[in-house]
CSV table of C-alpha atoms in Angstrom, one decimal:
chain,number,residue,atom,x,y,z
A,1,MET,CA,-25.0,14.3,-14.1
A,2,ILE,CA,-23.0,11.9,-16.4
A,3,GLU,CA,-23.7,8.4,-15.3
A,4,LYS,CA,-24.0,6.0,-18.2
A,5,PHE,CA,-21.3,5.3,-20.8
A,6,ILE,CA,-22.1,3.6,-24.1
A,7,PRO,CA,-18.8,2.6,-25.9
A,8,ALA,CA,-18.3,2.9,-29.6
A,9,SER,CA,-16.0,0.9,-31.8
A,10,ILE,CA,-16.0,3.2,-34.8
A,11,VAL,CA,-13.0,5.4,-35.8
A,12,ARG,CA,-14.4,7.5,-38.6
A,13,PRO,CA,-16.4,9.6,-39.1
A,14,LEU,CA,-15.8,11.5,-35.9
A,15,PRO,CA,-18.9,13.1,-34.3
A,16,GLU,CA,-18.6,16.5,-32.7
A,17,ILE,CA,-16.9,15.8,-29.4
A,18,GLU,CA,-18.5,17.5,-26.4
A,19,CYS,CA,-16.7,15.8,-23.5
A,20,HIS,CA,-12.9,15.8,-23.7
A,21,ILE,CA,-10.1,13.6,-22.3
A,22,VAL,CA,-6.6,15.0,-22.9
A,23,VAL,CA,-3.5,12.8,-22.9
A,24,ALA,CA,0.2,13.7,-23.4
A,25,ASP,CA,3.1,11.3,-23.0
A,26,GLY,CA,0.8,8.7,-21.5
A,27,GLN,CA,-0.5,11.1,-18.8
A,28,LEU,CA,-4.0,12.4,-18.4
A,29,LEU,CA,-4.9,16.1,-17.9
A,30,CYS,CA,-6.8,16.4,-14.6
A,31,ILE,CA,-8.7,19.4,-13.2
A,32,GLY,CA,-9.7,18.7,-9.6
A,33,ASN,CA,-10.6,15.0,-9.4
A,34,SER,CA,-11.8,14.8,-13.0
A,35,ILE,CA,-10.3,13.8,-16.3
A,36,LEU,CA,-13.5,14.9,-18.2
A,37,HIS,CA,-13.6,18.4,-19.6
A,38,ARG,CA,-16.7,20.0,-21.2
A,39,ALA,CA,-14.5,22.4,-23.1
A,40,LEU,CA,-11.2,21.5,-24.7
A,41,PRO,CA,-8.6,22.8,-22.1
A,42,VAL,CA,-5.7,23.0,-24.5
A,43,GLU,CA,-5.1,24.8,-27.8
A,44,ALA,CA,-6.5,23.1,-30.8
A,45,THR,CA,-3.2,23.4,-32.5
A,46,ASP,CA,-1.6,21.2,-29.9
A,47,VAL,CA,-3.9,18.3,-30.8
A,48,LEU,CA,-2.0,15.5,-32.6
A,49,ALA,CA,-4.9,12.9,-32.9
A,50,THR,CA,-8.5,12.6,-31.8
A,51,HIS,CA,-10.5,9.4,-31.2
A,52,TYR,CA,-14.2,9.0,-30.4
A,53,LEU,CA,-14.7,6.7,-27.4
A,54,GLY,CA,-18.5,6.6,-27.1
A,55,ASP,CA,-21.4,8.5,-25.5
A,56,LEU,CA,-21.7,9.6,-21.8
A,57,SER,CA,-25.4,9.9,-21.2
A,58,GLY,CA,-25.8,10.9,-24.8
A,59,ILE,CA,-22.8,13.3,-24.9
A,60,PRO,CA,-20.1,12.3,-27.4
A,61,CYS,CA,-16.8,11.7,-25.6
A,62,GLY,CA,-13.4,11.7,-27.2
A,63,VAL,CA,-9.7,11.5,-26.3
A,64,HIS,CA,-7.1,13.9,-27.7
A,65,ARG,CA,-3.4,13.1,-27.9
A,66,VAL,CA,-1.6,16.5,-27.5
A,67,VAL,CA,1.8,18.1,-27.2
A,68,LYS,CA,2.5,18.2,-23.5
A,69,SER,CA,2.6,21.8,-22.2
A,70,PRO,CA,2.1,23.7,-19.0
A,71,VAL,CA,-1.5,23.8,-17.7
A,72,SER,CA,-3.5,26.2,-15.6
A,73,ALA,CA,-3.1,26.4,-11.9
A,74,GLN,CA,-6.2,24.2,-11.5
A,75,GLY,CA,-4.8,21.5,-13.8
A,76,TYR,CA,-2.2,18.8,-13.5
A,77,TRP,CA,-0.9,15.8,-15.4
A,78,SER,CA,-1.2,12.3,-13.9
A,79,ASP,CA,-0.7,8.7,-14.9
A,80,LEU,CA,-3.8,6.6,-14.6
A,81,ARG,CA,-2.5,4.3,-11.8
A,82,ALA,CA,-2.1,7.3,-9.5
A,83,LEU,CA,-5.8,8.0,-10.0
A,84,LEU,CA,-7.0,4.6,-8.9
A,85,GLY,CA,-9.3,5.3,-6.0
A,86,VAL,CA,-9.4,9.0,-6.9
A,87,LEU,CA,-11.6,8.8,-10.0
A,88,ASP,CA,-15.1,7.3,-9.9
A,89,GLU,CA,-15.6,4.0,-11.7
A,90,VAL,CA,-16.9,5.5,-14.9
A,91,GLN,CA,-14.0,8.0,-15.2
A,92,PHE,CA,-11.4,5.4,-14.4
A,93,SER,CA,-12.8,3.0,-17.0
A,94,LEU,CA,-12.9,5.8,-19.5
A,95,GLY,CA,-9.3,6.9,-18.8
A,96,GLY,CA,-8.2,3.3,-19.3
A,97,ARG,CA,-10.1,3.1,-22.6
A,98,ALA,CA,-8.7,6.4,-23.8
A,99,LEU,CA,-5.1,5.3,-23.0
A,100,GLN,CA,-5.5,1.9,-24.7
A,101,VAL,CA,-7.0,3.4,-27.9
A,102,LEU,CA,-4.1,5.9,-28.1
A,103,ARG,CA,-1.5,3.2,-27.5
A,104,TRP,CA,-3.1,1.1,-30.3
A,105,ASP,CA,-3.0,4.1,-32.6
A,106,LEU,CA,0.7,4.9,-31.9
A,107,ASP,CA,1.9,1.3,-31.9
A,108,HIS,CA,0.5,0.5,-35.4
A,109,GLN,CA,1.4,3.5,-37.5
A,110,TYR,CA,3.3,0.9,-39.6
A,111,CYS,CA,2.5,-2.6,-40.5
A,112,GLY,CA,4.2,-5.3,-38.4
A,113,ARG,CA,4.2,-7.7,-41.4
A,114,CYS,CA,5.6,-5.6,-44.3
A,115,ALA,CA,6.4,-2.2,-42.7
A,116,GLY,CA,4.0,-0.4,-44.9
A,117,ILE,CA,2.1,2.7,-43.7
A,118,THR,CA,-1.3,1.9,-42.2
A,119,GLU,CA,-4.4,4.0,-42.5
A,120,TYR,CA,-7.7,4.0,-40.5
A,121,HIS,CA,-10.4,1.6,-41.5
A,122,PRO,CA,-13.4,3.7,-42.8
A,123,LYS,CA,-15.7,2.5,-40.1
A,124,ASP,CA,-14.1,0.0,-37.6
A,125,ARG,CA,-11.5,0.8,-35.0
A,126,ALA,CA,-8.7,-0.7,-36.9
A,127,ARG,CA,-5.7,0.3,-38.9
A,128,ILE,CA,-5.2,-1.3,-42.4
A,129,CYS,CA,-1.9,-1.7,-44.3
A,130,GLN,CA,-2.5,-0.5,-47.8
A,131,ARG,CA,0.3,-2.7,-49.1
A,132,CYS,CA,-0.5,-6.2,-47.7
A,133,GLU,CA,-4.0,-5.5,-46.3
A,134,LEU,CA,-3.2,-6.6,-42.8
A,135,SER,CA,-5.8,-5.2,-40.3
A,136,VAL,CA,-4.9,-4.5,-36.7
A,137,TYR,CA,-7.5,-3.9,-34.1
A,138,PRO,CA,-6.8,-2.9,-30.5
A,139,ARG,CA,-5.5,-5.9,-28.7
A,140,ILE,CA,-6.5,-7.1,-25.2
A,141,SER,CA,-4.5,-9.6,-23.2
A,142,PRO,CA,-6.7,-11.9,-21.1
A,143,CYS,CA,-5.5,-12.7,-17.6
A,144,VAL,CA,-6.8,-14.8,-14.7
A,145,ILE,CA,-6.7,-13.7,-11.1
A,146,MET,CA,-7.6,-16.1,-8.4
A,147,LEU,CA,-8.1,-16.2,-4.7
A,148,VAL,CA,-7.4,-19.7,-3.4
A,149,THR,CA,-9.3,-20.6,-0.3
A,150,ARG,CA,-9.0,-23.4,2.3
A,151,GLY,CA,-11.8,-23.4,4.7
A,152,GLU,CA,-11.7,-20.1,6.7
A,153,LYS,CA,-8.4,-19.1,5.2
A,154,CYS,CA,-7.4,-17.6,1.9
A,155,LEU,CA,-4.0,-17.6,0.1
A,156,LEU,CA,-2.4,-14.2,-0.3
A,157,ALA,CA,1.0,-13.6,-1.9
A,158,HIS,CA,3.6,-10.9,-1.8
A,159,HIS,CA,5.0,-10.4,-5.3
A,160,ARG,CA,8.5,-9.1,-6.0
A,161,ALA,CA,7.0,-6.3,-8.1
A,162,HIS,CA,4.8,-5.0,-5.2
A,163,ARG,CA,6.1,-2.3,-3.0
A,164,HIS,CA,5.0,-1.6,0.6
A,165,GLY,CA,4.6,-5.3,1.5
A,166,MET,CA,1.3,-5.7,-0.2
A,167,TYR,CA,-0.3,-9.2,-0.1
A,168,THR,CA,-2.7,-10.0,-3.0
A,169,ALA,CA,-4.3,-12.7,-5.0
A,170,LEU,CA,-2.4,-14.8,-7.6
A,171,ALA,CA,-2.7,-13.8,-11.2
A,172,GLY,CA,-1.2,-14.6,-14.7
A,173,PHE,CA,-1.7,-14.4,-18.4
A,174,ILE,CA,-3.7,-17.0,-20.3
A,175,GLU,CA,-1.4,-18.7,-22.8
A,176,PRO,CA,-2.3,-19.5,-26.4
A,177,GLY,CA,-4.6,-22.5,-26.6
A,178,GLU,CA,-5.5,-22.4,-22.9
A,179,THR,CA,-8.9,-22.0,-21.3
A,180,ALA,CA,-9.2,-19.7,-18.3
A,181,GLU,CA,-9.7,-22.8,-16.1
A,182,GLN,CA,-6.5,-24.4,-17.4
A,183,ALA,CA,-4.6,-21.1,-16.8
A,184,LEU,CA,-5.8,-21.0,-13.2
A,185,VAL,CA,-4.4,-24.5,-12.5
A,186,ARG,CA,-1.1,-23.8,-14.2
A,187,GLU,CA,-0.5,-20.4,-12.6
A,188,VAL,CA,-1.2,-21.6,-9.1
A,189,ARG,CA,1.0,-24.6,-9.5
A,190,GLU,CA,3.8,-22.6,-11.0
A,191,GLU,CA,3.7,-19.7,-8.5
A,192,VAL,CA,3.1,-21.5,-5.2
A,193,GLY,CA,3.2,-25.3,-5.9
A,194,ILE,CA,-0.3,-26.3,-4.9
A,195,GLU,CA,-3.2,-27.9,-6.7
A,196,ILE,CA,-6.7,-26.4,-6.8
A,197,GLY,CA,-10.1,-28.0,-7.2
A,198,ALA,CA,-13.5,-26.3,-7.8
A,199,VAL,CA,-13.4,-22.8,-9.2
A,200,HIS,CA,-16.1,-20.2,-9.1
A,201,TYR,CA,-16.2,-17.2,-11.5
A,202,VAL,CA,-16.7,-13.9,-9.7
A,203,GLY,CA,-16.3,-11.2,-12.4
A,204,SER,CA,-14.0,-9.3,-14.7
A,205,GLN,CA,-12.3,-6.0,-14.9
A,206,PRO,CA,-10.5,-4.1,-17.6
A,207,TRP,CA,-6.9,-3.4,-16.4
A,208,PRO,CA,-5.3,-0.9,-18.7
A,209,PHE,CA,-1.7,-1.4,-17.5
A,210,PRO,CA,-1.2,-1.6,-20.4
A,211,GLY,CA,-4.1,-3.6,-21.8
A,212,GLN,CA,-5.4,-6.6,-19.9
A,213,LEU,CA,-8.8,-8.0,-19.2
A,214,MET,CA,-8.8,-9.6,-15.8
A,215,LEU,CA,-11.1,-12.6,-15.2
A,216,GLY,CA,-11.6,-13.2,-11.5
A,217,PHE,CA,-12.2,-16.5,-9.7
A,218,ILE,CA,-12.3,-18.0,-6.3
A,219,ALA,CA,-10.7,-21.4,-6.3
A,220,GLU,CA,-10.6,-24.2,-3.6
A,221,TRP,CA,-7.3,-25.7,-2.5
A,222,SER,CA,-7.2,-29.4,-3.1
A,223,ALA,CA,-3.6,-30.6,-2.4
A,224,GLY,CA,0.0,-29.6,-1.7
A,225,ALA,CA,2.0,-27.3,0.6
A,226,LEU,CA,2.9,-23.8,-0.2
A,227,ASP,CA,6.2,-23.4,-2.1
A,228,PRO,CA,6.6,-19.9,-3.6
A,229,ASP,CA,8.7,-19.8,-6.7
A,230,GLY,CA,11.0,-17.1,-5.4
A,231,GLU,CA,10.9,-15.2,-8.7
A,232,GLU,CA,7.5,-13.7,-9.0
A,233,VAL,CA,6.2,-14.7,-5.6
A,234,VAL,CA,8.6,-14.1,-2.7
A,235,ASP,CA,6.2,-15.1,0.1
A,236,ALA,CA,2.7,-16.7,0.3
A,237,GLN,CA,0.7,-17.5,3.4
A,238,TRP,CA,-2.8,-18.7,4.4
A,239,PHE,CA,-4.6,-15.9,6.2
A,240,HIS,CA,-7.8,-16.3,8.2
A,241,ARG,CA,-10.7,-14.2,6.9
A,242,ASN,CA,-10.7,-12.2,10.2
A,243,HIS,CA,-7.0,-11.6,10.3
A,244,LEU,CA,-5.8,-10.3,6.9
A,245,PRO,CA,-2.5,-8.6,6.2
A,246,GLU,CA,-2.4,-4.8,6.9
A,247,THR,CA,-1.8,-4.0,3.2
A,248,ILE,CA,-4.2,-5.6,0.7
A,249,PRO,CA,-5.4,-4.3,-2.7
A,250,MET,CA,-8.0,-1.5,-2.8
A,251,ALA,CA,-11.7,-2.4,-3.1
A,252,GLU,CA,-11.7,-0.8,-6.6
A,253,THR,CA,-9.5,-3.6,-7.9
A,254,LEU,CA,-10.6,-7.0,-8.9
A,255,SER,CA,-8.2,-8.6,-6.4
A,256,GLY,CA,-9.6,-6.4,-3.7
A,257,ARG,CA,-13.1,-7.5,-4.7
A,258,LEU,CA,-12.2,-11.2,-4.6
A,259,ILE,CA,-10.7,-10.8,-1.1
A,260,ARG,CA,-13.7,-8.9,0.2
A,261,THR,CA,-16.2,-11.3,-1.4
A,262,PHE,CA,-14.5,-14.2,0.6
A,263,VAL,CA,-14.5,-12.2,3.8
A,264,ARG,CA,-18.2,-11.4,3.5
A,265,ALA,CA,-19.1,-15.1,2.7
A,266,GLU,CA,-19.3,-16.3,6.3
């Protein structure tokens, strides 16, 4: 049974891939509830690019970008977000890694500085411009996500982008020159108009939509009344730990983990 994944940062040389992930137009090829295939489930002539991702319990795993084509009756194409809660943690993480590596590869075929053609670094996962020598590695955008608490209550917000009335924790990107702690204070102030005091780090989660690393915190309210900005946040309320909204994030998400961590800490 595949359990442990050891990531790799190399691009070349490619080992002999024995566990395959197949992607076309940003969608993953699934068979049943799995994106991992022990045999390549498409024609080799359909493969446009292959990248080694790392080893799954000693088995080399790679992703293939392919020409999208009909699949067998057992297979179907799906975007990764639709597979949240369907795939286990290892497969979801691998699917996100695969999509981010392919996006990096596609987005940097040409140099952003001089428009020259880029080539793979001989060892690292990077593309190098042969004209100006600019090296481009896969880029990750750090974000903070925070559950603000006030005694027995926590602050949950309904964002304009969220459908189905979901209430969740506040979040935002870290700006250049900011620490994670400074970003927490700024985001909370900008989105709901309150101030926070002590913060406690809970954990992190890769979030491949398209390429974030979420840093999760629980923060204590210190001052101010709720005043949602009306742009990103259309509603924000204090909810008692025993009376949460009907729709909150899944436990597999970092936001869901923060909420459940607070609920359990009685």
